[in-house]
Amino acid sequence: MKKLFLIIGAPGSGKTTDAQLIAKKHTTITHYSTGDMFRAEIASGSERGAIIDSFVSKGNLVPIDIAIETIVTAIKNAPNNVVIIDGYPRSDEQMNTLDKYLKQESEVSLINVIEVVVSKEIACQRVLGRAADAVVARSDDNAEIFNNRMKLYTDPLKSIQEFYTSKNLLTQINGERTIEIIVNEIDELIQSRI
Ligand code: AMP
């Protein structure tokens, strides 16, 4: 049985960094970031990568069929039974599609959805700070695309929060503290549920 944890958060919330650090601490945990998986597909030069790029480069969501297939394949192929995916779901449709998949897949259980909460101001500062750093800069880290990514994150958020709260699966984590404190808190939560 695979135990799935989802991490959601605004662009710049630190969700991918947090999850990477947790997976680094435990050889029994596998982590995937939807954004990283899409960037890898783009970098591979495949046709699918070119389609994905036409969405990611504008800060738009890649189509639902690509998004769900990407995470389902990742979960299935994960070498460990504890799987953290950050960056999913990002819409009601993605949430409902995953819910349907989980209902018919007895080998995967959604254990918790962790929301890394940061204010829009902090998120913006972090992303635009990253944009100014040539080593970590991403092509979608500029003010205009950031605003689009932020809006696409915020629009469905309430509905996503309500859905997982009603299932008693949502945990909100204050993402404005030091990375160490945030990572420890998420790690403790995961360890207490596996
Ligand atoms: P991130 O690395 O989480 O900031 O994601 C970078 C970009 O990848 C996003 O702006 C979207 O274009 C795309 N992306 C990431 N996750 C998803 C998802 N669950 N559904 C659709 N597109 C996504």
PDB file of C-alpha atoms and ligand atoms in Angstrom:
ATOM      1  CA  MET A   1       0.000   0.000   0.000  1.00  0.00           C
ATOM      2  CA  LYS A   2       1.421   3.386  -1.015  1.00  0.00           C
ATOM      3  CA  LYS A   3       0.913   6.245   1.424  1.00  0.00           C
ATOM      4  CA  LEU A   4       0.514   9.532  -0.381  1.00  0.00           C
ATOM      5  CA  PHE A   5       1.152  13.010   1.002  1.00  0.00           C
ATOM      6  CA  LEU A   6       0.394  16.075  -1.102  1.00  0.00           C
ATOM      7  CA  ILE A   7       2.025  19.434  -0.513  1.00  0.00           C
ATOM      8  CA  ILE A   8       0.425  22.539  -1.938  1.00  0.00           C
ATOM      9  CA  GLY A   9       1.542  26.142  -1.666  1.00  0.00           C
ATOM     10  CA  ALA A  10       1.848  29.356  -3.615  1.00  0.00           C
ATOM     11  CA  PRO A  11       4.771  29.882  -5.975  1.00  0.00           C
ATOM     12  CA  GLY A  12       7.607  30.827  -3.630  1.00  0.00           C
ATOM     13  CA  SER A  13       6.072  29.058  -0.625  1.00  0.00           C
ATOM     14  CA  GLY A  14       9.089  26.736  -0.486  1.00  0.00           C
ATOM     15  CA  LYS A  15       7.019  23.573  -0.946  1.00  0.00           C
ATOM     16  CA  THR A  16       9.513  21.831  -3.240  1.00  0.00           C
ATOM     17  CA  THR A  17      12.539  22.698  -1.092  1.00  0.00           C
ATOM     18  CA  ASP A  18      10.742  21.510   2.055  1.00  0.00           C
ATOM     19  CA  ALA A  19       9.758  18.197   0.455  1.00  0.00           C
ATOM     20  CA  GLN A  20      13.256  17.665  -1.002  1.00  0.00           C
ATOM     21  CA  LEU A  21      14.837  18.110   2.431  1.00  0.00           C
ATOM     22  CA  ILE A  22      12.402  15.664   4.038  1.00  0.00           C
ATOM     23  CA  ALA A  23      13.031  13.017   1.370  1.00  0.00           C
ATOM     24  CA  LYS A  24      16.779  13.534   1.835  1.00  0.00           C
ATOM     25  CA  LYS A  25      16.443  12.694   5.531  1.00  0.00           C
ATOM     26  CA  HIS A  26      14.615   9.393   4.921  1.00  0.00           C
ATOM     27  CA  THR A  27      15.609   6.760   2.381  1.00  0.00           C
ATOM     28  CA  THR A  28      12.092   5.374   2.827  1.00  0.00           C
ATOM     29  CA  ILE A  29      10.407   8.452   1.353  1.00  0.00           C
ATOM     30  CA  THR A  30      10.180   9.334  -2.343  1.00  0.00           C
ATOM     31  CA  HIS A  31       9.428  12.897  -3.405  1.00  0.00           C
ATOM     32  CA  TYR A  32       8.278  14.271  -6.729  1.00  0.00           C
ATOM     33  CA  SER A  33       7.530  17.861  -7.669  1.00  0.00           C
ATOM     34  CA  THR A  34       5.036  18.326 -10.492  1.00  0.00           C
ATOM     35  CA  GLY A  35       6.866  21.480 -11.611  1.00  0.00           C
ATOM     36  CA  ASP A  36      10.226  19.641 -11.642  1.00  0.00           C
ATOM     37  CA  MET A  37       8.723  16.682 -13.547  1.00  0.00           C
ATOM     38  CA  PHE A  38       7.317  19.065 -16.159  1.00  0.00           C
ATOM     39  CA  ARG A  39      10.615  20.954 -16.442  1.00  0.00           C
ATOM     40  CA  ALA A  40      12.446  17.623 -16.914  1.00  0.00           C
ATOM     41  CA  GLU A  41      10.037  16.653 -19.688  1.00  0.00           C
ATOM     42  CA  ILE A  42      10.576  20.036 -21.361  1.00  0.00           C
ATOM     43  CA  ALA A  43      14.361  19.611 -21.064  1.00  0.00           C
ATOM     44  CA  SER A  44      14.169  16.154 -22.676  1.00  0.00           C
ATOM     45  CA  GLY A  45      13.145  17.831 -25.922  1.00  0.00           C
ATOM     46  CA  SER A  46      10.184  15.478 -26.439  1.00  0.00           C
ATOM     47  CA  GLU A  47       6.999  16.424 -28.262  1.00  0.00           C
ATOM     48  CA  ARG A  48       5.116  16.134 -25.002  1.00  0.00           C
ATOM     49  CA  GLY A  49       7.716  18.457 -23.462  1.00  0.00           C
ATOM     50  CA  ALA A  50       7.036  21.056 -26.143  1.00  0.00           C
ATOM     51  CA  ILE A  51       3.300  20.935 -25.366  1.00  0.00           C
ATOM     52  CA  ILE A  52       4.020  21.249 -21.638  1.00  0.00           C
ATOM     53  CA  ASP A  53       6.378  24.176 -22.287  1.00  0.00           C
ATOM     54  CA  SER A  54       3.646  26.131 -24.046  1.00  0.00           C
ATOM     55  CA  PHE A  55       1.764  26.207 -20.712  1.00  0.00           C
ATOM     56  CA  VAL A  56       4.600  26.378 -18.157  1.00  0.00           C
ATOM     57  CA  SER A  57       6.362  29.263 -19.938  1.00  0.00           C
ATOM     58  CA  LYS A  58       3.250  31.408 -19.471  1.00  0.00           C
ATOM     59  CA  GLY A  59       2.600  30.285 -15.910  1.00  0.00           C
ATOM     60  CA  ASN A  60      -0.535  28.417 -17.018  1.00  0.00           C
ATOM     61  CA  LEU A  61      -1.629  24.981 -15.842  1.00  0.00           C
ATOM     62  CA  VAL A  62      -0.715  22.100 -18.107  1.00  0.00           C
ATOM     63  CA  PRO A  63      -3.814  20.193 -19.300  1.00  0.00           C
ATOM     64  CA  ILE A  64      -5.521  17.892 -16.824  1.00  0.00           C
ATOM     65  CA  ASP A  65      -4.815  14.664 -18.726  1.00  0.00           C
ATOM     66  CA  ILE A  66      -1.068  15.369 -18.694  1.00  0.00           C
ATOM     67  CA  ALA A  67      -1.118  16.452 -15.027  1.00  0.00           C
ATOM     68  CA  ILE A  68      -3.015  13.397 -13.729  1.00  0.00           C
ATOM     69  CA  GLU A  69      -1.057  10.960 -15.873  1.00  0.00           C
ATOM     70  CA  THR A  70       2.201  12.457 -14.649  1.00  0.00           C
ATOM     71  CA  ILE A  71       1.370  12.045 -10.975  1.00  0.00           C
ATOM     72  CA  VAL A  72      -0.276   8.626 -11.301  1.00  0.00           C
ATOM     73  CA  THR A  73       2.778   7.302 -13.181  1.00  0.00           C
ATOM     74  CA  ALA A  74       5.067   8.838 -10.551  1.00  0.00           C
ATOM     75  CA  ILE A  75       3.112   7.262  -7.679  1.00  0.00           C
ATOM     76  CA  LYS A  76       3.063   3.855  -9.376  1.00  0.00           C
ATOM     77  CA  ASN A  77       6.790   3.923 -10.176  1.00  0.00           C
ATOM     78  CA  ALA A  78       7.886   5.319  -6.816  1.00  0.00           C
ATOM     79  CA  PRO A  79      10.492   3.002  -5.291  1.00  0.00           C
ATOM     80  CA  ASN A  80       9.167   3.656  -1.767  1.00  0.00           C
ATOM     81  CA  ASN A  81       5.765   3.234  -0.180  1.00  0.00           C
ATOM     82  CA  VAL A  82       5.736   6.736   1.261  1.00  0.00           C
ATOM     83  CA  VAL A  83       5.347   9.254  -1.544  1.00  0.00           C
ATOM     84  CA  ILE A  84       5.286  13.039  -1.297  1.00  0.00           C
ATOM     85  CA  ILE A  85       4.051  14.981  -4.302  1.00  0.00           C
ATOM     86  CA  ASP A  86       4.241  18.737  -4.264  1.00  0.00           C
ATOM     87  CA  GLY A  87       2.339  20.954  -6.661  1.00  0.00           C
ATOM     88  CA  TYR A  88      -0.868  18.931  -6.997  1.00  0.00           C
ATOM     89  CA  PRO A  89      -3.815  19.535  -7.032  1.00  0.00           C
ATOM     90  CA  ARG A  90      -3.992  23.001  -8.507  1.00  0.00           C
ATOM     91  CA  SER A  91      -7.658  23.046  -9.560  1.00  0.00           C
ATOM     92  CA  ASP A  92     -11.015  21.563  -8.583  1.00  0.00           C
ATOM     93  CA  GLU A  93     -10.822  19.380 -11.643  1.00  0.00           C
ATOM     94  CA  GLN A  94      -7.410  17.991 -10.640  1.00  0.00           C
ATOM     95  CA  MET A  95      -8.653  17.388  -7.100  1.00  0.00           C
ATOM     96  CA  ASN A  96     -11.787  15.563  -8.272  1.00  0.00           C
ATOM     97  CA  THR A  97      -9.872  13.521 -10.844  1.00  0.00           C
ATOM     98  CA  LEU A  98      -7.387  12.390  -8.202  1.00  0.00           C
ATOM     99  CA  ASP A  99     -10.248  11.617  -5.827  1.00  0.00           C
ATOM    100  CA  LYS A 100     -11.867   9.380  -8.422  1.00  0.00           C
ATOM    101  CA  TYR A 101      -8.557   7.641  -9.109  1.00  0.00           C
ATOM    102  CA  LEU A 102      -7.998   7.032  -5.383  1.00  0.00           C
ATOM    103  CA  LYS A 103     -11.486   5.560  -4.984  1.00  0.00           C
ATOM    104  CA  GLN A 104     -10.757   2.861  -7.548  1.00  0.00           C
ATOM    105  CA  GLU A 105      -7.093   2.299  -6.604  1.00  0.00           C
ATOM    106  CA  SER A 106      -6.915   0.269  -3.413  1.00  0.00           C
ATOM    107  CA  GLU A 107      -3.096   0.267  -3.427  1.00  0.00           C
ATOM    108  CA  VAL A 108      -2.791   4.034  -2.880  1.00  0.00           C
ATOM    109  CA  SER A 109      -4.094   5.922   0.120  1.00  0.00           C
ATOM    110  CA  LEU A 110      -4.061   9.705   0.524  1.00  0.00           C
ATOM    111  CA  ILE A 111      -2.832  10.302   4.062  1.00  0.00           C
ATOM    112  CA  ASN A 112      -2.626  14.085   4.275  1.00  0.00           C
ATOM    113  CA  VAL A 113      -2.607  17.306   2.279  1.00  0.00           C
ATOM    114  CA  ILE A 114      -0.157  19.858   3.621  1.00  0.00           C
ATOM    115  CA  GLU A 115      -0.642  23.489   2.700  1.00  0.00           C
ATOM    116  CA  VAL A 116       2.466  25.638   3.136  1.00  0.00           C
ATOM    117  CA  VAL A 117       0.947  29.036   3.871  1.00  0.00           C
ATOM    118  CA  VAL A 118       2.768  32.272   2.994  1.00  0.00           C
ATOM    119  CA  SER A 119       1.442  35.760   2.301  1.00  0.00           C
ATOM    120  CA  LYS A 120       1.349  37.010  -1.258  1.00  0.00           C
ATOM    121  CA  GLU A 121       4.020  39.584  -0.361  1.00  0.00           C
ATOM    122  CA  ILE A 122       6.490  36.981   0.941  1.00  0.00           C
ATOM    123  CA  ALA A 123       5.794  34.694  -2.033  1.00  0.00           C
ATOM    124  CA  CYS A 124       6.436  37.561  -4.448  1.00  0.00           C
ATOM    125  CA  GLN A 125       9.662  38.612  -2.688  1.00  0.00           C
ATOM    126  CA  ARG A 126      10.993  35.061  -2.783  1.00  0.00           C
ATOM    127  CA  VAL A 127      10.138  34.411  -6.427  1.00  0.00           C
ATOM    128  CA  LEU A 128      11.480  37.729  -7.645  1.00  0.00           C
ATOM    129  CA  GLY A 129      14.568  37.201  -5.448  1.00  0.00           C
ATOM    130  CA  ARG A 130      15.049  33.834  -7.169  1.00  0.00           C
ATOM    131  CA  ALA A 131      14.636  35.579 -10.548  1.00  0.00           C
ATOM    132  CA  ALA A 132      17.576  37.834  -9.715  1.00  0.00           C
ATOM    133  CA  ASP A 133      19.844  34.886  -8.863  1.00  0.00           C
ATOM    134  CA  ALA A 134      21.327  33.459 -12.060  1.00  0.00           C
ATOM    135  CA  VAL A 135      22.059  30.101 -10.396  1.00  0.00           C
ATOM    136  CA  VAL A 136      18.471  29.254  -9.404  1.00  0.00           C
ATOM    137  CA  ALA A 137      16.485  31.517 -11.743  1.00  0.00           C
ATOM    138  CA  ARG A 138      13.637  29.913 -13.666  1.00  0.00           C
ATOM    139  CA  SER A 139      12.269  31.311 -16.889  1.00  0.00           C
ATOM    140  CA  ASP A 140       8.801  31.638 -15.319  1.00  0.00           C
ATOM    141  CA  ASP A 141      10.105  33.719 -12.382  1.00  0.00           C
ATOM    142  CA  ASN A 142       9.226  37.217 -13.530  1.00  0.00           C
ATOM    143  CA  ALA A 143       6.642  39.663 -12.193  1.00  0.00           C
ATOM    144  CA  GLU A 144       4.015  39.213 -14.896  1.00  0.00           C
ATOM    145  CA  ILE A 145       4.133  35.410 -14.936  1.00  0.00           C
ATOM    146  CA  PHE A 146       4.353  35.341 -11.135  1.00  0.00           C
ATOM    147  CA  ASN A 147       1.058  37.255 -10.924  1.00  0.00           C
ATOM    148  CA  ASN A 148      -0.611  34.753 -13.237  1.00  0.00           C
ATOM    149  CA  ARG A 149       0.778  31.768 -11.292  1.00  0.00           C
ATOM    150  CA  MET A 150      -0.355  33.371  -8.028  1.00  0.00           C
ATOM    151  CA  LYS A 151      -3.873  33.991  -9.341  1.00  0.00           C
ATOM    152  CA  LEU A 152      -4.153  30.424 -10.657  1.00  0.00           C
ATOM    153  CA  TYR A 153      -3.019  29.165  -7.247  1.00  0.00           C
ATOM    154  CA  THR A 154      -5.374  31.398  -5.261  1.00  0.00           C
ATOM    155  CA  ASP A 155      -8.569  31.047  -7.322  1.00  0.00           C
ATOM    156  CA  PRO A 156      -9.392  27.394  -6.441  1.00  0.00           C
ATOM    157  CA  LEU A 157      -7.679  27.442  -3.025  1.00  0.00           C
ATOM    158  CA  LYS A 158     -10.774  27.899  -0.876  1.00  0.00           C
ATOM    159  CA  SER A 159     -12.565  25.068  -2.575  1.00  0.00           C
ATOM    160  CA  ILE A 160      -9.512  22.789  -2.264  1.00  0.00           C
ATOM    161  CA  GLN A 161      -9.181  23.677   1.438  1.00  0.00           C
ATOM    162  CA  GLU A 162     -12.860  22.950   2.055  1.00  0.00           C
ATOM    163  CA  PHE A 163     -12.767  19.642   0.226  1.00  0.00           C
ATOM    164  CA  TYR A 164      -9.800  18.252   2.162  1.00  0.00           C
ATOM    165  CA  THR A 165     -10.949  19.778   5.456  1.00  0.00           C
ATOM    166  CA  SER A 166     -14.263  17.950   5.054  1.00  0.00           C
ATOM    167  CA  LYS A 167     -12.279  14.716   4.725  1.00  0.00           C
ATOM    168  CA  ASN A 168     -10.157  15.675   7.733  1.00  0.00           C
ATOM    169  CA  LEU A 169      -7.037  15.570   5.567  1.00  0.00           C
ATOM    170  CA  LEU A 170      -5.813  19.186   5.488  1.00  0.00           C
ATOM    171  CA  THR A 171      -2.896  20.471   7.576  1.00  0.00           C
ATOM    172  CA  GLN A 172      -1.833  24.099   7.259  1.00  0.00           C
ATOM    173  CA  ILE A 173       1.786  24.932   8.015  1.00  0.00           C
ATOM    174  CA  ASN A 174       3.101  28.452   8.488  1.00  0.00           C
ATOM    175  CA  GLY A 175       5.673  28.786   5.702  1.00  0.00           C
ATOM    176  CA  GLU A 176       7.076  32.117   6.827  1.00  0.00           C
ATOM    177  CA  ARG A 177       9.460  30.675   9.417  1.00  0.00           C
ATOM    178  CA  THR A 178      12.956  29.254   8.917  1.00  0.00           C
ATOM    179  CA  ILE A 179      13.270  26.312   6.535  1.00  0.00           C
ATOM    180  CA  GLU A 180      14.538  24.161   9.404  1.00  0.00           C
ATOM    181  CA  ILE A 181      11.454  24.757  11.560  1.00  0.00           C
ATOM    182  CA  ILE A 182       9.065  24.249   8.642  1.00  0.00           C
ATOM    183  CA  VAL A 183      10.774  21.056   7.499  1.00  0.00           C
ATOM    184  CA  ASN A 184      10.788  19.653  11.042  1.00  0.00           C
ATOM    185  CA  GLU A 185       7.087  20.336  11.440  1.00  0.00           C
ATOM    186  CA  ILE A 186       6.151  18.695   8.135  1.00  0.00           C
ATOM    187  CA  ASP A 187       8.511  15.807   8.823  1.00  0.00           C
ATOM    188  CA  GLU A 188       6.972  15.193  12.264  1.00  0.00           C
ATOM    189  CA  LEU A 189       3.514  15.211  10.754  1.00  0.00           C
ATOM    190  CA  ILE A 190       4.524  12.671   8.102  1.00  0.00           C
ATOM    191  CA  GLN A 191       6.321  10.441  10.588  1.00  0.00           C
ATOM    192  CA  SER A 192       3.261  10.449  12.856  1.00  0.00           C
ATOM    193  CA  ARG A 193       1.041   9.231  10.008  1.00  0.00           C
ATOM    194  CA  ILE A 194       3.104   6.433   8.475  1.00  0.00           C
TER     195      ILE A 194
HETATM  196  P1  AMP B   1       6.044  25.009  -9.696  1.00  0.00           P
HETATM  197  O1  AMP B   1       7.430  24.447  -9.854  1.00  0.00           O
HETATM  198  O2  AMP B   1       5.237  24.274  -8.677  1.00  0.00           O
HETATM  199  O3  AMP B   1       6.051  26.503  -9.468  1.00  0.00           O
HETATM  200  O4  AMP B   1       5.304  24.764 -11.107  1.00  0.00           O
HETATM  201  C1  AMP B   1       5.808  25.368 -12.285  1.00  0.00           C
HETATM  202  C2  AMP B   1       4.786  25.298 -13.392  1.00  0.00           C
HETATM  203  O5  AMP B   1       4.518  23.939 -13.745  1.00  0.00           O
HETATM  204  C3  AMP B   1       3.424  25.886 -13.070  1.00  0.00           C
HETATM  205  O6  AMP B   1       3.394  27.299 -13.231  1.00  0.00           O
HETATM  206  C4  AMP B   1       2.540  25.179 -14.102  1.00  0.00           C
HETATM  207  O7  AMP B   1       2.743  25.720 -15.396  1.00  0.00           O
HETATM  208  C5  AMP B   1       3.134  23.779 -14.117  1.00  0.00           C
HETATM  209  N1  AMP B   1       2.487  22.916 -13.097  1.00  0.00           N
HETATM  210  C6  AMP B   1       3.024  22.478 -11.937  1.00  0.00           C
HETATM  211  N2  AMP B   1       2.158  21.694 -11.269  1.00  0.00           N
HETATM  212  C7  AMP B   1       1.041  21.626 -12.029  1.00  0.00           C
HETATM  213  C8  AMP B   1      -0.214  20.974 -11.898  1.00  0.00           C
HETATM  214  N3  AMP B   1      -0.530  20.224 -10.827  1.00  0.00           N
HETATM  215  N4  AMP B   1      -1.104  21.128 -12.898  1.00  0.00           N
HETATM  216  C9  AMP B   1      -0.834  21.863 -13.991  1.00  0.00           C
HETATM  217  N5  AMP B   1       0.318  22.517 -14.170  1.00  0.00           N
HETATM  218  C10 AMP B   1       1.253  22.413 -13.203  1.00  0.00           C
END
